[in-house]
mmCIF file of C-alpha atoms in Angstrom:
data_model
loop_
_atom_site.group_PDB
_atom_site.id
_atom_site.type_symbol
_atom_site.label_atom_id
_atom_site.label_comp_id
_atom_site.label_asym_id
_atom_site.label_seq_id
_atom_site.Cartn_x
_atom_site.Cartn_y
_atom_site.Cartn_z
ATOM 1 C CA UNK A 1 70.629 128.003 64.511
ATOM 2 C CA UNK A 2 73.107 125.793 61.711
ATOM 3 C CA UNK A 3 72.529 122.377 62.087
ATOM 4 C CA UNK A 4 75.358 120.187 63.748
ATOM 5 C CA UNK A 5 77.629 118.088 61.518
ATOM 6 C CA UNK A 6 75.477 114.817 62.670
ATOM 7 C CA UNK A 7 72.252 116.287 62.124
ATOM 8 C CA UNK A 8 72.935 118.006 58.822
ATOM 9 C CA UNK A 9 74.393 114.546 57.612
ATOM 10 C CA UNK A 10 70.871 112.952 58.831
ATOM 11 C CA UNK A 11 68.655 115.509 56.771
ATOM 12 C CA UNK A 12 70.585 114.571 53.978
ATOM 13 C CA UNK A 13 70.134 111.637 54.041
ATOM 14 C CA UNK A 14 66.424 112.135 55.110
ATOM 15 C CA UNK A 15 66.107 114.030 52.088
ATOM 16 C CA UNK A 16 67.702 110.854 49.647
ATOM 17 C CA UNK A 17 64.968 108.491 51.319
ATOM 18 C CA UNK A 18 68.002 106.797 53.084
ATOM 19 C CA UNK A 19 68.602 106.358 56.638
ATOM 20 C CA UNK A 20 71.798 105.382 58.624
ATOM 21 C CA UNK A 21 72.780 101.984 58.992
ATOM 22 C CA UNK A 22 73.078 100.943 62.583
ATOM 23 C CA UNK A 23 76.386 100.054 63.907
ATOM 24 C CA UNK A 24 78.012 96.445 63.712
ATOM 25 C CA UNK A 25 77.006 95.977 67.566
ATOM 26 C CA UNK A 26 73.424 97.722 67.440
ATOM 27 C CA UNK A 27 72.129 94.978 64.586
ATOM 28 C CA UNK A 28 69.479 92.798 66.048
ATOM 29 C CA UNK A 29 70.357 89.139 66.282
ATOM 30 C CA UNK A 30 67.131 88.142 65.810
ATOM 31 C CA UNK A 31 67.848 89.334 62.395
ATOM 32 C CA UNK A 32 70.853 87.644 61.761
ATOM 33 C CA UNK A 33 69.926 84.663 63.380
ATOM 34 C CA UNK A 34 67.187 84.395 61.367
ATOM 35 C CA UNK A 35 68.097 85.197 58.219
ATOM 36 C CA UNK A 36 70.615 81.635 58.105
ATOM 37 C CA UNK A 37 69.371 78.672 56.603
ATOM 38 C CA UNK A 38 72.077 76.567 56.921
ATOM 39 C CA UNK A 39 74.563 75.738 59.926
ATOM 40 C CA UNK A 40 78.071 75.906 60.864
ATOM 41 C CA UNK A 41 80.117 73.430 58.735
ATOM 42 C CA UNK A 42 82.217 73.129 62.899
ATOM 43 C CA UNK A 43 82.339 70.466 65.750
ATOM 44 C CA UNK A 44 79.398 71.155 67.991
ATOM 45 C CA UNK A 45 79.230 73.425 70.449
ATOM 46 C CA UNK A 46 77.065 75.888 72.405
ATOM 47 C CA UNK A 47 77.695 79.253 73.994
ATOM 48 C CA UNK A 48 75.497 81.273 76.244
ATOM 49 C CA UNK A 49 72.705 80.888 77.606
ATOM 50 C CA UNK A 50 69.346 79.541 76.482
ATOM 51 C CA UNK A 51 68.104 82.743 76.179
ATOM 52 C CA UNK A 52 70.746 84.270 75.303
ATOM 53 C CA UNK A 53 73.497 82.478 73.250
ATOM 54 C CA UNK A 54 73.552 80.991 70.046
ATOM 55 C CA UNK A 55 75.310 77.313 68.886
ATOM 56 C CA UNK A 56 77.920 75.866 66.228
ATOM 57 C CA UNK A 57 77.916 72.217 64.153
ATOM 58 C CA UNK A 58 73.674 71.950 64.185
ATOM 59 C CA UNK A 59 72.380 69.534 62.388
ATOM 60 C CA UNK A 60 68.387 69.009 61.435
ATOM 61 C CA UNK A 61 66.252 66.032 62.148
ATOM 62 C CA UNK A 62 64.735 64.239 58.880
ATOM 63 C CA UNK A 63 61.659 65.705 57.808
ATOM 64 C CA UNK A 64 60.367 62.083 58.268
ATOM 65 C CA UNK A 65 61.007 59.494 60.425
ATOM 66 C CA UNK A 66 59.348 55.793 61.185
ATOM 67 C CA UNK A 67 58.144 56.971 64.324
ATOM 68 C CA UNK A 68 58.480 61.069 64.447
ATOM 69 C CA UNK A 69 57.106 63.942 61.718
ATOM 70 C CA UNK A 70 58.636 67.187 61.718
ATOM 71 C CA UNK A 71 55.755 70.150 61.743
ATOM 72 C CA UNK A 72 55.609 73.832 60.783
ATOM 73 C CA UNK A 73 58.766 72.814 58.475
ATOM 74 C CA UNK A 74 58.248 76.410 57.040
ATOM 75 C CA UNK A 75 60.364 78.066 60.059
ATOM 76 C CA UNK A 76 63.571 76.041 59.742
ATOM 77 C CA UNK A 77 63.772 75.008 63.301
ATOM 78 C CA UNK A 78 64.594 71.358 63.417
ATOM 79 C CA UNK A 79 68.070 71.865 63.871
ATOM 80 C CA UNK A 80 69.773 71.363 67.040
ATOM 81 C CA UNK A 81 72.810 69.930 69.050
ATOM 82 C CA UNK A 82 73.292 66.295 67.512
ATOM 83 C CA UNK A 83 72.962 65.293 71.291
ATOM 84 C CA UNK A 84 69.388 67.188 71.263
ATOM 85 C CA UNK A 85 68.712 65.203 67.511
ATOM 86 C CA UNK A 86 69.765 61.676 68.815
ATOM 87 C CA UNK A 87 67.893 62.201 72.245
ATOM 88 C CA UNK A 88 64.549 63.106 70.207
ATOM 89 C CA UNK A 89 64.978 60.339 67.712
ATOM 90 C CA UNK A 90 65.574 57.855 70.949
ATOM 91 C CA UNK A 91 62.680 59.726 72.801
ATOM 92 C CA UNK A 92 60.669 58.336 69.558
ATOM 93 C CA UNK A 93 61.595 54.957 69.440
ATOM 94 C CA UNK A 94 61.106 54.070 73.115
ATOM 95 C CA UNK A 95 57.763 56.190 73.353
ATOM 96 C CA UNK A 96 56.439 53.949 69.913
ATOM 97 C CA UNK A 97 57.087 51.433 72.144
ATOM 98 C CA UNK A 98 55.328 52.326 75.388
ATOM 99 C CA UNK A 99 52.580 52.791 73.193
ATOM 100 C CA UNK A 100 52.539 56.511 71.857
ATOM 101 C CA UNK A 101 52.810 56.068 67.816
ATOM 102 C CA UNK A 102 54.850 58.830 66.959
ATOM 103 C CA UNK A 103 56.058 62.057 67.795
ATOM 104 C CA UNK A 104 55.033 65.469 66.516
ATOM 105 C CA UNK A 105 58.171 67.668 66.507
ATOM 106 C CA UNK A 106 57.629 71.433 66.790
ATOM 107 C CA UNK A 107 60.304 73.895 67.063
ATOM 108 C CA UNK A 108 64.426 72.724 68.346
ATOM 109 C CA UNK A 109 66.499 75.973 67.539
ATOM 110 C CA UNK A 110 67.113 77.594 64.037
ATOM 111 C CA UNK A 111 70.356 76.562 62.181
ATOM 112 C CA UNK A 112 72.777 78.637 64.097
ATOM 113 C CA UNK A 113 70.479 78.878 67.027
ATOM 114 C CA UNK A 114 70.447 82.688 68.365
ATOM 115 C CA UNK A 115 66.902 84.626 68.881
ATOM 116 C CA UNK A 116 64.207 83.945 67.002
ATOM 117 C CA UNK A 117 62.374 85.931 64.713
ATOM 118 C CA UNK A 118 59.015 84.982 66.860
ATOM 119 C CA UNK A 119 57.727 82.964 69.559
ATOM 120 C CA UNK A 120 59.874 81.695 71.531
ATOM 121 C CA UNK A 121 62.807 83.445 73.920
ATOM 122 C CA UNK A 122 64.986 79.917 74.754
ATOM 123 C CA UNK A 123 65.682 77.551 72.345
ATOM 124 C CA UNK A 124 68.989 79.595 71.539
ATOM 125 C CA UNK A 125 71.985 77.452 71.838
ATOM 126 C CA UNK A 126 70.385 73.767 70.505
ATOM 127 C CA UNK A 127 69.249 72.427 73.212
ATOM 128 C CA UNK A 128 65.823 72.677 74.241
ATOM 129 C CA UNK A 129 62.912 71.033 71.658
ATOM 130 C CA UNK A 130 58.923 71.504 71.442
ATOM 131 C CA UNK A 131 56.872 67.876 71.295
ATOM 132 C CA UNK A 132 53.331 67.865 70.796
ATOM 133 C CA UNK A 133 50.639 66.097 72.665
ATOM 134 C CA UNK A 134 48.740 65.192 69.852
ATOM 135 C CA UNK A 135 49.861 61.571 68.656
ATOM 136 C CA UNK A 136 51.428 61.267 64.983
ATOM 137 C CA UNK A 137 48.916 60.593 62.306
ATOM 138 C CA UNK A 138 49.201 56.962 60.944
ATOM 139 C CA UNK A 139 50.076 58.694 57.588
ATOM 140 C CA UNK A 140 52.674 60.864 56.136
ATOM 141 C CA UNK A 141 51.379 64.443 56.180
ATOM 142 C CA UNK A 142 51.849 66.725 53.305
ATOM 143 C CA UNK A 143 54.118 69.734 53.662
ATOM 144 C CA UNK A 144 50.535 71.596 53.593
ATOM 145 C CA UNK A 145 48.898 69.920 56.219
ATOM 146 C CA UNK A 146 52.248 69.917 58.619
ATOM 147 C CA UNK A 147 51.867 74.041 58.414
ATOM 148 C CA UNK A 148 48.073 73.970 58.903
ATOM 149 C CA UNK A 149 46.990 70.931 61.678
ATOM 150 C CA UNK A 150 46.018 72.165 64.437
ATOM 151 C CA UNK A 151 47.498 70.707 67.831
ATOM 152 C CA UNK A 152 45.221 69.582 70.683
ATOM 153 C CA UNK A 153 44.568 71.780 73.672
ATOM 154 C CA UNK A 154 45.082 69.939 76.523
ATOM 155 C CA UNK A 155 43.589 72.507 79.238
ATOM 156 C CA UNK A 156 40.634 74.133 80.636
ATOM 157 C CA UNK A 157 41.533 78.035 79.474
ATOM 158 C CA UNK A 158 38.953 78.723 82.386
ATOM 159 C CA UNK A 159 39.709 76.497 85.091
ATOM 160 C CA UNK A 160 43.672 75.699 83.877
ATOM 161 C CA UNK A 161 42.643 71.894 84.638
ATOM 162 C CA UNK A 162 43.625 69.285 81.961
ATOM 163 C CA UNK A 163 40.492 68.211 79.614
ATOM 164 C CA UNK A 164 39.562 64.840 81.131
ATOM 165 C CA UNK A 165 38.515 63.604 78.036
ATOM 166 C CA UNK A 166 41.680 63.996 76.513
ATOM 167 C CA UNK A 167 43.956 63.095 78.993
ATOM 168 C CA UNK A 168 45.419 59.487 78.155
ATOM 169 C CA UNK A 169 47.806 57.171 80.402
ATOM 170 C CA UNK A 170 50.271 57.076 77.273
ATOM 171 C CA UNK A 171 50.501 61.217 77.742
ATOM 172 C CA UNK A 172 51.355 60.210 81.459
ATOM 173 C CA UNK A 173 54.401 57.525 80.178
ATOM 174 C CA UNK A 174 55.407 59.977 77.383
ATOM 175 C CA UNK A 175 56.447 62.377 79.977
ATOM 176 C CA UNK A 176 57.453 60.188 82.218
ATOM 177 C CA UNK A 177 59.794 58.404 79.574
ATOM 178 C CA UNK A 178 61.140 61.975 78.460
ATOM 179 C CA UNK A 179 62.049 62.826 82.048
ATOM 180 C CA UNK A 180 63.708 59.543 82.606
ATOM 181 C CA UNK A 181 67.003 60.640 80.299
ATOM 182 C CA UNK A 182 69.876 61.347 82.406
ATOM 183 C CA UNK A 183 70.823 64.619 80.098
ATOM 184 C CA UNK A 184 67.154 65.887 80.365
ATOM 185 C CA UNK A 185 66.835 68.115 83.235
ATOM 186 C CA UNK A 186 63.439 69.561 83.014
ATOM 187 C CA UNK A 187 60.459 69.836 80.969
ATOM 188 C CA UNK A 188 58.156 72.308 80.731
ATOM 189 C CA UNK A 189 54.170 71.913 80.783
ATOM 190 C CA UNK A 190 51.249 73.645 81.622
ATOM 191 C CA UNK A 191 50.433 74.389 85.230
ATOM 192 C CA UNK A 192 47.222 72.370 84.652
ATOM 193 C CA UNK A 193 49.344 69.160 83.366
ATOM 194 C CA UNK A 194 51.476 68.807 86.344
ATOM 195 C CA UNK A 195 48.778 68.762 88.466
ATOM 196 C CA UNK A 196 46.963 66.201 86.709
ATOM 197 C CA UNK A 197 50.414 63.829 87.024
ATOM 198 C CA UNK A 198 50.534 65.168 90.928
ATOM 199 C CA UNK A 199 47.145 63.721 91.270
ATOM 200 C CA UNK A 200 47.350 60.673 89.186
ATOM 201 C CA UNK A 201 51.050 59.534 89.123
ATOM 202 C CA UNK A 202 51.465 56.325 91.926
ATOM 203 C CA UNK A 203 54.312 54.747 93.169
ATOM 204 C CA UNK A 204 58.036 55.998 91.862
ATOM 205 C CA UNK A 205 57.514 59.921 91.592
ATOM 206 C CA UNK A 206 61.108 60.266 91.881
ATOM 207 C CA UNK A 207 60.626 61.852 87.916
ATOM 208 C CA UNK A 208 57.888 64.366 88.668
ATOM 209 C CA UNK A 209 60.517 66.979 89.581
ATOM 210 C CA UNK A 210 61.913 67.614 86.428
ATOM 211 C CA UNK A 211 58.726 68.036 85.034
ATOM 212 C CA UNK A 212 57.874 72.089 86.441
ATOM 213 C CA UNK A 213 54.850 74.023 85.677
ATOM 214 C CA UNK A 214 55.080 77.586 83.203
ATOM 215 C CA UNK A 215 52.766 79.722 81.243
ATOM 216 C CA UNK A 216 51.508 78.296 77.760
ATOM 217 C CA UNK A 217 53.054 74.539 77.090
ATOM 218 C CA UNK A 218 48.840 73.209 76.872
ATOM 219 C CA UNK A 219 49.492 71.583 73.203
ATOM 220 C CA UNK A 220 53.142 70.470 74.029
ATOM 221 C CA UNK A 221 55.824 69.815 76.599
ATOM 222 C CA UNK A 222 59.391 71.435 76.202
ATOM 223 C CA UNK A 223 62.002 69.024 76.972
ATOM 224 C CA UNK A 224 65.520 70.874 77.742
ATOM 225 C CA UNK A 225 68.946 68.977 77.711
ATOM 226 C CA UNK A 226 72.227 70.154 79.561
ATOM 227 C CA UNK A 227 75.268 71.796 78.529
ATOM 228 C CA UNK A 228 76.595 69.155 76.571
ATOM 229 C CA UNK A 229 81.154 67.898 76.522
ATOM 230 C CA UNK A 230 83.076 70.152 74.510
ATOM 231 C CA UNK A 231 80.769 73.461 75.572
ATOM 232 C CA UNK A 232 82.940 75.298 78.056
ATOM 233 C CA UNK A 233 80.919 78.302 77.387
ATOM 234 C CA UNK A 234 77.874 77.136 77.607
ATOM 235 C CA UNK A 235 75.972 77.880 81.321
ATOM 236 C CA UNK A 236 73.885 76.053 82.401
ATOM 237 C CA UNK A 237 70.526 76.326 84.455
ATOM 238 C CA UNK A 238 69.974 75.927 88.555
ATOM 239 C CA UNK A 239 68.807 72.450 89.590
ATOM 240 C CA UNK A 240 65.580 71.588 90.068
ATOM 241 C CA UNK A 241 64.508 71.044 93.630
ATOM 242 C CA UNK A 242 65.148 66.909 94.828
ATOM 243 C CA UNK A 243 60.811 67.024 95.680
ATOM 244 C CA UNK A 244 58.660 66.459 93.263
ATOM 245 C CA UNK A 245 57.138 69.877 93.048
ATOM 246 C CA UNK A 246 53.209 68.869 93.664
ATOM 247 C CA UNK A 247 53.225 70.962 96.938
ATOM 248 C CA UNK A 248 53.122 75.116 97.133
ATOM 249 C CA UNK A 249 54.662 76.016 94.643
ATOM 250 C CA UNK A 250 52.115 74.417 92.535
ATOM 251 C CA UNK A 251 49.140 75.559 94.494
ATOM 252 C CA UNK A 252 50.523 79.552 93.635
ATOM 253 C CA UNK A 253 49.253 78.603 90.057
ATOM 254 C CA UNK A 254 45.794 77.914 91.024
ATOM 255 C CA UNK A 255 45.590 81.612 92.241
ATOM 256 C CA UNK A 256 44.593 84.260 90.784
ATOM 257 C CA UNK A 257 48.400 85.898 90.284
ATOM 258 C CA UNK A 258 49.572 84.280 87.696
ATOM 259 C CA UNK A 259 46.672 84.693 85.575
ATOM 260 C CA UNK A 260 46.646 88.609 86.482
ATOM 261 C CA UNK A 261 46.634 90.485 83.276
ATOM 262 C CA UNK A 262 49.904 91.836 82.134
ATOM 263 C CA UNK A 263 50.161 95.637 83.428
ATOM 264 C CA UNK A 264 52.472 96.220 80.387
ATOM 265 C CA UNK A 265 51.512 94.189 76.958
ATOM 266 C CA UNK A 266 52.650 96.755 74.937
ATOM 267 C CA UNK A 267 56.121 96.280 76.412
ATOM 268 C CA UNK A 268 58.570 94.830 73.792
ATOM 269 C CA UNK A 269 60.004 91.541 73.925
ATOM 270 C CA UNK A 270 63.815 90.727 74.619
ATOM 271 C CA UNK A 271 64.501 89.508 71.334
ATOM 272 C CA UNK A 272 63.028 92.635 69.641
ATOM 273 C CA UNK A 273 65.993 94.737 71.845
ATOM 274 C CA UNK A 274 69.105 92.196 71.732
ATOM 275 C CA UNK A 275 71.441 92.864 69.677
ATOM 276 C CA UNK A 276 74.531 91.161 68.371
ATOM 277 C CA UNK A 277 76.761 93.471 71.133
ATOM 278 C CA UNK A 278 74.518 91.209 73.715
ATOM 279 C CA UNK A 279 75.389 87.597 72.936
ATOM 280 C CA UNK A 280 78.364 85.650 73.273
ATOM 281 C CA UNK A 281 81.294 87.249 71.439
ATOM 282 C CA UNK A 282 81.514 83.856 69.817
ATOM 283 C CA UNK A 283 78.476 84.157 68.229
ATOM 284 C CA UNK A 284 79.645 86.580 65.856
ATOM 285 C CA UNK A 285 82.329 83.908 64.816
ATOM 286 C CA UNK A 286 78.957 81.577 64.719
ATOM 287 C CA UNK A 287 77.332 83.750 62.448
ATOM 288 C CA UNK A 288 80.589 84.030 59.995
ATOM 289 C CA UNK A 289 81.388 80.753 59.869
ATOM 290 C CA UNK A 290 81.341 78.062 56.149
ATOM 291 C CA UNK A 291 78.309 76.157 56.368
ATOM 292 C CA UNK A 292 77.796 73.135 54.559
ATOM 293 C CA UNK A 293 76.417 72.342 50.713
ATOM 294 C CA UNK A 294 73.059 72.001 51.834
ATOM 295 C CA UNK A 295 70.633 70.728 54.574
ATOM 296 C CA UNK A 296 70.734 67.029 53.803
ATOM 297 C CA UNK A 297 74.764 67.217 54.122
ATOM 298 C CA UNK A 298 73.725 68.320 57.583
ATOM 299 C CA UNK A 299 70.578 65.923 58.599
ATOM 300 C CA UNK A 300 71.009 63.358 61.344
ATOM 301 C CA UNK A 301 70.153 59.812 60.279
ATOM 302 C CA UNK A 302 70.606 58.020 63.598
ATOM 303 C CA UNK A 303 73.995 55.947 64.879
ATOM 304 C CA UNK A 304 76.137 58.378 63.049
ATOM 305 C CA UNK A 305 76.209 62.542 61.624
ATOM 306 C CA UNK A 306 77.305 62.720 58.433
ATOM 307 C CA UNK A 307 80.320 64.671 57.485
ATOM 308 C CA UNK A 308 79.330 68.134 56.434
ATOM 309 C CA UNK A 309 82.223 69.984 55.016
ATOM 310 C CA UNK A 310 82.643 73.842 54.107
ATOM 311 C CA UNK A 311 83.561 75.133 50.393
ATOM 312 C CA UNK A 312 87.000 73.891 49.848
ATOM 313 C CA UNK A 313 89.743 75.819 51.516
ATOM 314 C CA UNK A 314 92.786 73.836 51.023
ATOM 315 C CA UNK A 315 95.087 76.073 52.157
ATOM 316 C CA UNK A 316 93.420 75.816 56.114
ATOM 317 C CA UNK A 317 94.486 72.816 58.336
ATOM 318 C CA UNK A 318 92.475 71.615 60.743
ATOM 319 C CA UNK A 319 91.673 72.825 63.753
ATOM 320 C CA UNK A 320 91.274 70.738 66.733
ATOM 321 C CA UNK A 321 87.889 71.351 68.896
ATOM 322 C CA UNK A 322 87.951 72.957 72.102
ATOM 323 C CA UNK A 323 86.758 70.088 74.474
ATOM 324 C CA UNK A 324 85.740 70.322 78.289
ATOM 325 C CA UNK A 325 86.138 67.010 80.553
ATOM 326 C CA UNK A 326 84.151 64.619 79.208
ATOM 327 C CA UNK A 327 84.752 65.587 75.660
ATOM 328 C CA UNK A 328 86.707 63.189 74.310
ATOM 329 C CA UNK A 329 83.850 61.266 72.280
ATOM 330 C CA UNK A 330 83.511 64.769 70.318
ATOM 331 C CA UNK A 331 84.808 65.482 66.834
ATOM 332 C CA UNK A 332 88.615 66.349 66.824
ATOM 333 C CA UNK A 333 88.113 68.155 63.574
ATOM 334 C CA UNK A 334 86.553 71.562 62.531
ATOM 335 C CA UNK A 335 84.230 71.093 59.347
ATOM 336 C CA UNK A 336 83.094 67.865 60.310
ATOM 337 C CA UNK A 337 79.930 66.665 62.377
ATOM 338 C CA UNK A 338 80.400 63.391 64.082
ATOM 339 C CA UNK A 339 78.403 61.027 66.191
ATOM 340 C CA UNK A 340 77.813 62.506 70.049
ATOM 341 C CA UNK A 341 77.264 59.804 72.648
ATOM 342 C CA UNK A 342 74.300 59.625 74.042
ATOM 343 C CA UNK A 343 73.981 60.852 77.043
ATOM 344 C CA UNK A 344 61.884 73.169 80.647
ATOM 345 C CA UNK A 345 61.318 77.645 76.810
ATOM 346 C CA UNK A 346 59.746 78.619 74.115
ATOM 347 C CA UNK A 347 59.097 81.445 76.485
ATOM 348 C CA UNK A 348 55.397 80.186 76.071
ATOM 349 C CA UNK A 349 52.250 82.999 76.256
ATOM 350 C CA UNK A 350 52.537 85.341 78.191
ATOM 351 C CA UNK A 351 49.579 86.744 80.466
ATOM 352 C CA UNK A 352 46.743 87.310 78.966
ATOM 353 C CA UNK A 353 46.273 90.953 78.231
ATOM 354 C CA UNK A 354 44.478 93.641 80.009
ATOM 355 C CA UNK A 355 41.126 93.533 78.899
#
C-alpha cells in the first residue's frame, strides 16, 4: 500500500534522525515558561488563573534581606507581582517583630509566571508565595547551603498531627499575622496544622478561616493574594466560608479518604499536558514581550520598584496601562515598574502512591 503524503514525509524525516516540530499552539508552556529568566520590562498585571495563567511587570525579591533569605535560588522563582514582593517584605518586618527572626522564602512564581517546570500547579500569575516554618538562621547562608538545608517537618506522617515538640506560639502569630492582610485571602497548611490552631487558638478566631487545610504544606504555609488593580483578566478564587473551618470539614481529613492511595499515580500532571493554546491569549504577548537589562534592574528594594526599561526602541511611544477600578495608583507607562500600594498552591503532594 504507498504511504500517504503525511506519513511518507514522517519516514523521511524518521530516516534524517529528525522529527516534526509541534505546532505554535501544541508547545508546552511549561517549556516556555520556564525557559525565561528575566521578566516583562511592562506595568504589572496578571491574567488567568492561578493555575492556569501567567503575569507581566514581575519583579524578584533581594536575595537578602534584614529580616527574610531567599532559598533554592537555583529555580528562579522569587519573582512575583510587586504587590506579592511588598506584602512578603511587610510580612517580614512585622513577623521580626512579633518575635519570628526572619523569613525563609521558598518558591513566588518564575519571571513571567506560567507553569512550572516541577512542583507546583498554582503559583502562575504572581501571586501566591511558599514561607517556611523553619525560622531564618542568624547568619547569611551561602548560595550552597540555601539549595541544600533541609526544612523542618512539622507533622506526624502517621498520625497527620503537628510534632508537639516543634510546634512554637511564634508559628501560631506568624500565621495569624499573615492572615491578618486585607489582600491575603487564604493560606494553605497541612491538615494537621489547622487543627493544632483549632485546638489551641483562644479568643478572636475571626482569622482561622482563611487559613484552610490541603495535602503537603508540613514544612511551609502558602500565602495567596487577590487579583490585584489594573488585572481585569485576572479571576479570582471563591470566598472562603465566614466560619472558621475547625468543624466537618476538618474532621473529613482525619479519615481515612484523603490519605487513600492514588488509584492513578502514573497519571500525568496538568502542566506536563498544557500547552500555550490553553492559557490566556495574552500570555503569548507575555512571553514576547522586552524584558529588562538584568535581574537587579528588576529587584524590589522596598518603598519604591525601580524603573526597568526594555532595549531602546525610540521609535515606540508609550503605552498607557490597562487599569480596572481601583487602578489608579498603578504605573501609567509600559516599560516601567512602579511602586503598588499596599494593599492558599504549590499543588502540594499528592496521595501517597499505591503501595
Amino acid at each position: 500500500m504507498a504511504l500517504g503524503k503525511k506519513s511518507l514525509l514522517a519516514a523521511v524525516l524518521g530516516l534524517l534522525g529528525l522529527a516534526a516540530q509541534p505546532a505554535l499552539s501544541e508547545e508546552r508552556a511549561k517549556d516556555l515558561f520556564g525557559a525565561e529568566k528575566l521578566p516583562t520590562a511592562t506595568a504589572p498585571q496578571s491574567f488567568g488563573f492561578y493555575s492556569k495563567g501567567c503575569f507581566a511587570g514581575g519583579v524578584a525579591i533581594p536575595m537578602d534581606g534584614p529580616t527574610w533569605q531567599v532559598m533554592r535560588p537555583s529555580r528562579n522563582r522569587r519573582w512575583g507581582h510587586p504587590a506579592m514582593i511588598a506584602l512578603i517584605e511587610r510580612l517580614s518586618r512585622d513577623a521580626d517583630a512579633d518575635g519570628w527572626p526572619g523569613l525563609l522564602i521558598g518558591d513566588i512564581s518564575q519571571p513571567r509566571g506560567g507553569p512550572m517546570m516541577t512542583g507546583h500547579a498554582s503559583h502562575q500569575i504572581g501571586l501566591d508565595a511558599d514561607i517556611w516554618l523553619t525560622p531564618m538562621p542568624d547568619r547569611t547562608m551561602t548560595r550552597a547551603q540555601r539549595e541544600s538545608m533541609s526544612a523542618t517537618l512539622m507533622v506526624d506522617e502517621k498520625t497527620h498531627l503537628v510534632k508537639d515538640a516543634l510546634w512554637t506560639p511564634q508559628h501560631t502569630a506568624l500565621l495569624k499575622r499573615a492572615a491578618s492582610y486585607p489582600e491575603v485571602e487564604r493560606i494553605l497548611v497541612n491538615p494537621g496544622i489547622k487543627k493544632k490552631l483549632c485546638d489551641t487558638v483562644k479568643g478572636d478566631r475571626s482569622w482561622l478561616r482563611k487559613i484552610r487545610p490541603f495535602w503537603g504544606h508540613d514544612y511551609h504555609f502558602h500565602m495567596r493574594i487577590g487579583c490585584q488593580p489594573g488585572s481585569p483578566d485576572c479571576k479570582g478564587q471563591e470566598a472562603t466560608p465566614d466560619d472558621d473551618g475547625c468543624g466537618k470539614p476538618l474532621a473529613w481529613w482525619f479519615t481515612q479518604e484523603p490519605w487513600r492511595p492514588n488509584k492513578n499515580p502514573d497519571a500525568p500532571k496538568a502542566r506536563d499536558l498544557m500547552t500555550m493554546a490553553n492559557l490566556p491569549k495574552e500570555c503569548r504577548a507575555v512571553l514576547d514581550a522586552p524584558g529588562p537589562a538584568s535581574a537587579e534592574a528588576a529587584t524590589y528594594h522596598g518603598g519604591a520598584v525601580p524603573v526597568a526599561v526594555a532595549a531602546p526602541e525610540p521609535e515606540a511611544s508609550p503605552q498607557p496601562a490597562t487599569t480596572a477600578s481601583g487602578g489608579g495608583d498603578l504605573p501609567s507607562a509600559a516599560n516601567a515598574f512602579a511602586a503598588t500600594p499596599r494593599m492558599g498552591a504549590p499543588v502540594p503532594r499528592p496521595r501517597p502512591p499505591a503501595k
